[in-house]
XYZ file of C-alpha atoms in Angstrom:
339
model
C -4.975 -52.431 10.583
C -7.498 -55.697 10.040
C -7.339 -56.826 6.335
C -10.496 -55.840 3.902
C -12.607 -58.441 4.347
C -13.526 -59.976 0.854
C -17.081 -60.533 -0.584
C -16.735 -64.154 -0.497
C -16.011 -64.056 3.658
C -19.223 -61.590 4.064
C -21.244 -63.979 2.495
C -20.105 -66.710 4.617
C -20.891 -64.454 7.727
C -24.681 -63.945 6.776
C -27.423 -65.834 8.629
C -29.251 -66.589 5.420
C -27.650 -68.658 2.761
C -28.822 -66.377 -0.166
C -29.703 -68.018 -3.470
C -26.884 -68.896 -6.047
C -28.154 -66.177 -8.499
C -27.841 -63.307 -6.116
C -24.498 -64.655 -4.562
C -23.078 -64.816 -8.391
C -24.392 -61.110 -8.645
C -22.128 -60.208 -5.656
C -18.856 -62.226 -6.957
C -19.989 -59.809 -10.462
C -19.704 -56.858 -8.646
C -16.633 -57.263 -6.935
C -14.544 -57.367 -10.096
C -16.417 -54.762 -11.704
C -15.324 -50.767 -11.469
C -17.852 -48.951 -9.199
C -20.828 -48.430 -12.120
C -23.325 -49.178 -9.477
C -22.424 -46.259 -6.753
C -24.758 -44.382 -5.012
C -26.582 -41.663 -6.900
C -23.997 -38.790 -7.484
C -25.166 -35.645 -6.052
C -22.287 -33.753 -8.576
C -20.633 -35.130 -11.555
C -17.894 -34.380 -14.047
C -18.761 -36.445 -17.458
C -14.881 -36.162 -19.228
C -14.824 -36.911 -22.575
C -11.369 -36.887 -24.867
C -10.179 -38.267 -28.037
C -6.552 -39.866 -27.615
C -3.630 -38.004 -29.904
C -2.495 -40.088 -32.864
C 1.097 -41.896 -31.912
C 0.067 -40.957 -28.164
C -1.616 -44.337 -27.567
C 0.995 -46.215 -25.290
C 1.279 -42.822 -22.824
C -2.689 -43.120 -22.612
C -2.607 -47.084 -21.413
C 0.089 -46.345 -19.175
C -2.055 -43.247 -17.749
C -4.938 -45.001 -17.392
C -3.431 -47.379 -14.617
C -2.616 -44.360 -12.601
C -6.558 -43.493 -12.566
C -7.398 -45.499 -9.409
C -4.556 -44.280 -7.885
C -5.753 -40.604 -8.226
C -8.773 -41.335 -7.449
C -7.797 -42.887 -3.969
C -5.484 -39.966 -3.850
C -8.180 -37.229 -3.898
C -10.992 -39.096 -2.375
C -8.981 -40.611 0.786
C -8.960 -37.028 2.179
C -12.549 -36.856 2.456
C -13.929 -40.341 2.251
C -17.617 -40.037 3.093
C -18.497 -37.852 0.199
C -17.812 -41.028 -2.146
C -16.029 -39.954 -4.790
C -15.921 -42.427 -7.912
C -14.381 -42.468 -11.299
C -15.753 -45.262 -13.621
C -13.838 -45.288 -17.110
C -14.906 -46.038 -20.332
C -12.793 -46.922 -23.412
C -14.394 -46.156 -27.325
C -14.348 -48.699 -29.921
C -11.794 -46.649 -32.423
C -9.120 -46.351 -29.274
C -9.607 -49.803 -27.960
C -8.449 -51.082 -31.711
C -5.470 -48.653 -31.657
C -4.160 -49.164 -28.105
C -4.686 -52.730 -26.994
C -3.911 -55.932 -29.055
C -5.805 -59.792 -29.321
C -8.871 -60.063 -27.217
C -11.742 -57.732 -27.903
C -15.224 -57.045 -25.962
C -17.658 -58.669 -28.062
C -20.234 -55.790 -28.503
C -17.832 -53.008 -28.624
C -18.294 -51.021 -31.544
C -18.838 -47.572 -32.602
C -21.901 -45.457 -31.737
C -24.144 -45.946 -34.437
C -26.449 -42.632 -35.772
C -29.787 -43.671 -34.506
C -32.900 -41.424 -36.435
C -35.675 -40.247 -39.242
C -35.686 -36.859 -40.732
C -34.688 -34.128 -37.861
C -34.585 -36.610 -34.834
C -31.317 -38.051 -34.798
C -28.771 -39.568 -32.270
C -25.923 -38.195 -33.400
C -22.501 -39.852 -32.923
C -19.388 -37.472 -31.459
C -16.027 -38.130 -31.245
C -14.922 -40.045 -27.966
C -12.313 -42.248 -27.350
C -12.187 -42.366 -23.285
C -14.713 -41.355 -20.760
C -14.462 -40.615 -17.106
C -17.728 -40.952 -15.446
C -16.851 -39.021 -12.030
C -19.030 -38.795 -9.029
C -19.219 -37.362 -5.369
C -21.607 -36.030 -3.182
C -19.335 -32.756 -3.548
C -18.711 -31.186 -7.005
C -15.061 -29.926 -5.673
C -14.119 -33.385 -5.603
C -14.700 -33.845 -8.467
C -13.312 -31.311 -10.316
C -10.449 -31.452 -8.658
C -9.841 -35.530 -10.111
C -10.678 -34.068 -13.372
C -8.154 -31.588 -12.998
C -5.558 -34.604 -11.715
C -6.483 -36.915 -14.668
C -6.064 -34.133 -17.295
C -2.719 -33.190 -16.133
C -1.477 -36.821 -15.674
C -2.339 -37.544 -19.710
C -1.176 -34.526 -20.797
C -0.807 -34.263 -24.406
C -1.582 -38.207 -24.604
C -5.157 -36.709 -25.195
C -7.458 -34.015 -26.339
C -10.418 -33.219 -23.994
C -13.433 -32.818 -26.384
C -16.637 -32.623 -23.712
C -16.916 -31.560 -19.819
C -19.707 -31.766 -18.759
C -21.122 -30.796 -14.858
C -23.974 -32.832 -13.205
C -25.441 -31.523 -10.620
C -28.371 -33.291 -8.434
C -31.254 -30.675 -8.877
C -33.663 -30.545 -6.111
C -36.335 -33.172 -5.236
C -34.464 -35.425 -7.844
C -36.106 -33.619 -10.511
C -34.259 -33.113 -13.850
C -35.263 -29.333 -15.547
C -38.002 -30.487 -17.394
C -39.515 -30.435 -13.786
C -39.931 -34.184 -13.394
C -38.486 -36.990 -11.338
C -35.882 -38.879 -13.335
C -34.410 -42.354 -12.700
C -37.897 -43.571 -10.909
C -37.349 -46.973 -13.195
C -34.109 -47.708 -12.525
C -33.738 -51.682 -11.300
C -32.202 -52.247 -7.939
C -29.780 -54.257 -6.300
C -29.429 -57.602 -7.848
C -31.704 -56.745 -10.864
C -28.996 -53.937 -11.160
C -26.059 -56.087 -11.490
C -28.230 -58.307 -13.463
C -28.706 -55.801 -16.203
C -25.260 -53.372 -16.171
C -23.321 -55.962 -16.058
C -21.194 -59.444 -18.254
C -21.836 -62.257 -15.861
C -19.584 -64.659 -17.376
C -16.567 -65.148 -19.704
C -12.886 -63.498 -19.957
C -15.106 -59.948 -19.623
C -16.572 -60.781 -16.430
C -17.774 -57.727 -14.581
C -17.389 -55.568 -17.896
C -20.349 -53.159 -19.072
C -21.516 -50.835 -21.897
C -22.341 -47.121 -21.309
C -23.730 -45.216 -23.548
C -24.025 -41.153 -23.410
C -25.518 -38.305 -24.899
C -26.154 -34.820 -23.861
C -29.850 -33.518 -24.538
C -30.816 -29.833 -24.684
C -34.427 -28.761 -23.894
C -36.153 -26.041 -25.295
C -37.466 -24.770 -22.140
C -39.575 -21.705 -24.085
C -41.687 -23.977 -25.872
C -41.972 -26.639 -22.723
C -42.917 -24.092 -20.674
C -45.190 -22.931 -22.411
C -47.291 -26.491 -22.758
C -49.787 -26.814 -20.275
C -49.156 -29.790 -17.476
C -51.302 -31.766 -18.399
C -49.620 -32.022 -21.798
C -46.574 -32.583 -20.496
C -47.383 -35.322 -17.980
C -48.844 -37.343 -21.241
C -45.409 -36.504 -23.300
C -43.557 -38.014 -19.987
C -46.198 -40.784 -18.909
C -46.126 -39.541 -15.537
C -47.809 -37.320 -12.776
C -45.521 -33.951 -12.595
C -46.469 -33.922 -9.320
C -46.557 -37.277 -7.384
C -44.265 -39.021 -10.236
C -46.882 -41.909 -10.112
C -46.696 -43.689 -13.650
C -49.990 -42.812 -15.629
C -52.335 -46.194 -15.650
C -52.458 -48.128 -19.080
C -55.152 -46.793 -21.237
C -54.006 -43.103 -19.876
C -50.316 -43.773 -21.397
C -49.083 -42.990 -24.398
C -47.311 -45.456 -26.511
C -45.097 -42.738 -27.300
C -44.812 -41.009 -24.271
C -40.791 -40.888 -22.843
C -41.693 -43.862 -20.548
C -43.651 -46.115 -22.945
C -41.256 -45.540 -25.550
C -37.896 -46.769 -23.303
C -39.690 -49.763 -22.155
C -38.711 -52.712 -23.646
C -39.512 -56.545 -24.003
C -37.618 -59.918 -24.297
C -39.457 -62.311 -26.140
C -40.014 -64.227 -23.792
C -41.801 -61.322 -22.325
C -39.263 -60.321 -19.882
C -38.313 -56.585 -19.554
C -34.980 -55.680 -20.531
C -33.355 -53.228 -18.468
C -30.286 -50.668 -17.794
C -28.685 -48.525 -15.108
C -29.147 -44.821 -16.043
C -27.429 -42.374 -13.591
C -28.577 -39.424 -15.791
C -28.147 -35.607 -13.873
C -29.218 -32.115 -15.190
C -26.422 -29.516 -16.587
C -27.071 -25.771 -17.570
C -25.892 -22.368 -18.031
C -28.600 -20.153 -16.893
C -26.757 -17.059 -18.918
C -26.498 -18.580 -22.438
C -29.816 -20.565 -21.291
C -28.708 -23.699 -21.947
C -30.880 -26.305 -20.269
C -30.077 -30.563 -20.374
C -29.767 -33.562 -19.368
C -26.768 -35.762 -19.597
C -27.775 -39.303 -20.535
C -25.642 -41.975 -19.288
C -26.716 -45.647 -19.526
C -24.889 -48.891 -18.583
C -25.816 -52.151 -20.200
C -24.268 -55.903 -20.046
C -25.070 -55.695 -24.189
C -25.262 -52.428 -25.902
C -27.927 -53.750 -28.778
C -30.832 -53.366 -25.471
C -29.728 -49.182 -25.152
C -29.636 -48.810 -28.584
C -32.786 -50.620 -29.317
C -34.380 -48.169 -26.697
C -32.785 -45.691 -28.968
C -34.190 -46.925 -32.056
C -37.616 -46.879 -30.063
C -37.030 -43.056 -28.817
C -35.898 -41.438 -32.196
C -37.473 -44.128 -34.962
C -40.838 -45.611 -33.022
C -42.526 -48.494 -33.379
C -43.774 -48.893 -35.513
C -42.113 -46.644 -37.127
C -43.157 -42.488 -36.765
C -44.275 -42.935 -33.302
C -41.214 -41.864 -31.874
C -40.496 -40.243 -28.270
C -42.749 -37.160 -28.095
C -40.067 -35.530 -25.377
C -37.995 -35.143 -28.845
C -40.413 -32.425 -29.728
C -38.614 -30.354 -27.019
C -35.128 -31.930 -26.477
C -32.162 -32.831 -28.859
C -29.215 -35.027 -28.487
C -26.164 -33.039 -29.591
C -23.275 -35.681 -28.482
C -23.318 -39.897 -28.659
C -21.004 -41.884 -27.326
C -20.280 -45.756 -26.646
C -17.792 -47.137 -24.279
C -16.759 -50.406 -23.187
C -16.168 -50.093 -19.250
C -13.672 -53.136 -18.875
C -13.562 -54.996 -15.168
C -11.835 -53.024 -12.530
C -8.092 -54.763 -13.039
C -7.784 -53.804 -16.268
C -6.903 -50.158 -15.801
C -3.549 -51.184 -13.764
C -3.618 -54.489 -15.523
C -4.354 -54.854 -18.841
C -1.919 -57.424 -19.738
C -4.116 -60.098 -17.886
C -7.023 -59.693 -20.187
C -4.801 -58.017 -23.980
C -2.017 -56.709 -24.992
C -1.047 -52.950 -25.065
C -0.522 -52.166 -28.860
C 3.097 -51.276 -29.254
């Protein structure tokens, strides 16, 4: 069997020389774990706290997480399944020793009055994806019984792609998200001993779908900033300042606009009519999601906050620091497991 072929030979092989920015973006994204796969039609967001004295079995367990994850997605390998992990500011300081992510720090409570990000206990994530949900449970199920009692699951959570990429407020979600280089550009540390490293932030959101249901379209498209129906973005002058697209758009002063990789996806139970969306954001700097967040739930200036928070509340909030793709099976290269 031929060898992989690596990034660097590809990009010899092309007819066009591409410019140096977009070549570095490639070299980025070849060290990174797979934050920028293709959307997930199913997901498993895993969420658990690591067990006090337990912190040596969890390193050691997470460098057998690309090894499951080959494991269960060799059998079936077009239905891309994908396992991106995330490591909270708290179990970073207790498991690994000497060099730090810069940003990494804990979630901070992001609000005024009854709008609030809350902040949840979370010490690892597993951001799985597939284009089948079996897959994906079934790595959950691997990954929980190779950690064992190393950790406590707190949150599982199960994205699923709703029809016509809608999420179930009944409108298109992700239409913003940048693309290709501008992707790599945004999720993800371009230079330095964290090369290829991101930030993800996540939160769960439940809708009151009584009392959105029960505003008339029209209302709702100016609470969004979109069309329901086309998802064209409503024309300046039509927009609200603090509709849920004027409010997550934000500048650089140089005028610029700063940007993330969402890969948000819809969650329910239609019995106990529970109705959200699971947020999930990666950044190459945290402070630009969090600012977005202190847009959403503060405003600016301050009171004219997010008017979709009139129907939906964040219940968990969570910040990782996804380290380059080595680390997991390596992280002596980069720190030192805490003893």
């Amino acid at each position: 069997m031929a060898e992989p072929r690596t990034v660097e030979q590809e990009v010899a092989d092309m007819n066009t020389a591409l410019p140096p920015q977009k070549l570095e973006a490639l070299l980025v994204e070849d060290v990174a774990q797979l934050v920028l796969a293709p959307p997930a039609k199913a997901s498993v967001f895993l969420t658990v706290t690591v067990n006090p004295g337990k912190e040596s079995e969890a390193v050691e367990a997470l460098g057998d997480v690309p090894g499951l994850k080959r494991g269960v997605g060799f059998r079936v390998p077009e239905n891309d399944l994908s396992c991106v992990v995330g490591i909270g500011s708290d179990a970073w300081d207790r498991m690994y020793t000497g060099a730090r992510p810069d940003q990494l720090h804990p979630f901070p409570v992001i609000g005024s009055g009854s709008r609030v990000a809350v902040a949840t206990p979370g010490d690892l994530l597993f951001h799985i994806r597939a284009t089948r949900f079996d897959m994906c449970f079934s790595l959950a199920q691997h990954l929980l019984e190779r950690f064992g009692d190393a950790v406590t699951p707190v949150d599982e959570t199960h994205g699923f792609r709703s029809w016509d990429e809608r999420d179930l407020l009944g409108f298109v979600d992700g239409t913003e998200n940048p693309e290709r280089f501008e992707a790599v550009a945004s999720a993800f540390i371009p230079q330095g001993p964290w090369r290829g490293g991101s930030y993800v932030v996540t939160q769960k959101y439940l809708h009151d779908l009584d009392k959105w249901n029960a505003t008339s379209v029209e209302e709702q498209e100016n609470v969004i900033g979109r069309s329901k129906l086309s998802d064209i973005e409503q024309p300046d002058g039509v927009q609200r300042s603090n509709s849920h697209v004027g409010a997550n758009q934000l500048f650089a002063e140089d005028g610029s606009q700063l940007q993330i990789v969402r890969d948000n996806l819809p969650f329910g139970n239609a019995s106990a009519k529970e109705f959200g969306t699971y947020f999930i954001g990666y950044a190459n700097d945290p402070r630009v999601t969090e600012h977005m967040l202190e847009q959403m739930f503060i405003g600016k200036p301050e009171g004219n906050y997010d008017l979709i928070l009139d129907f939906s509340t964040a219940v968990t909030g969570n910040l990782y620091f996804v380290p380059p793709a080595d680390f997991l099976e390596n992280p002596e290269e980069f720190t030192t497991p805490a003893s």
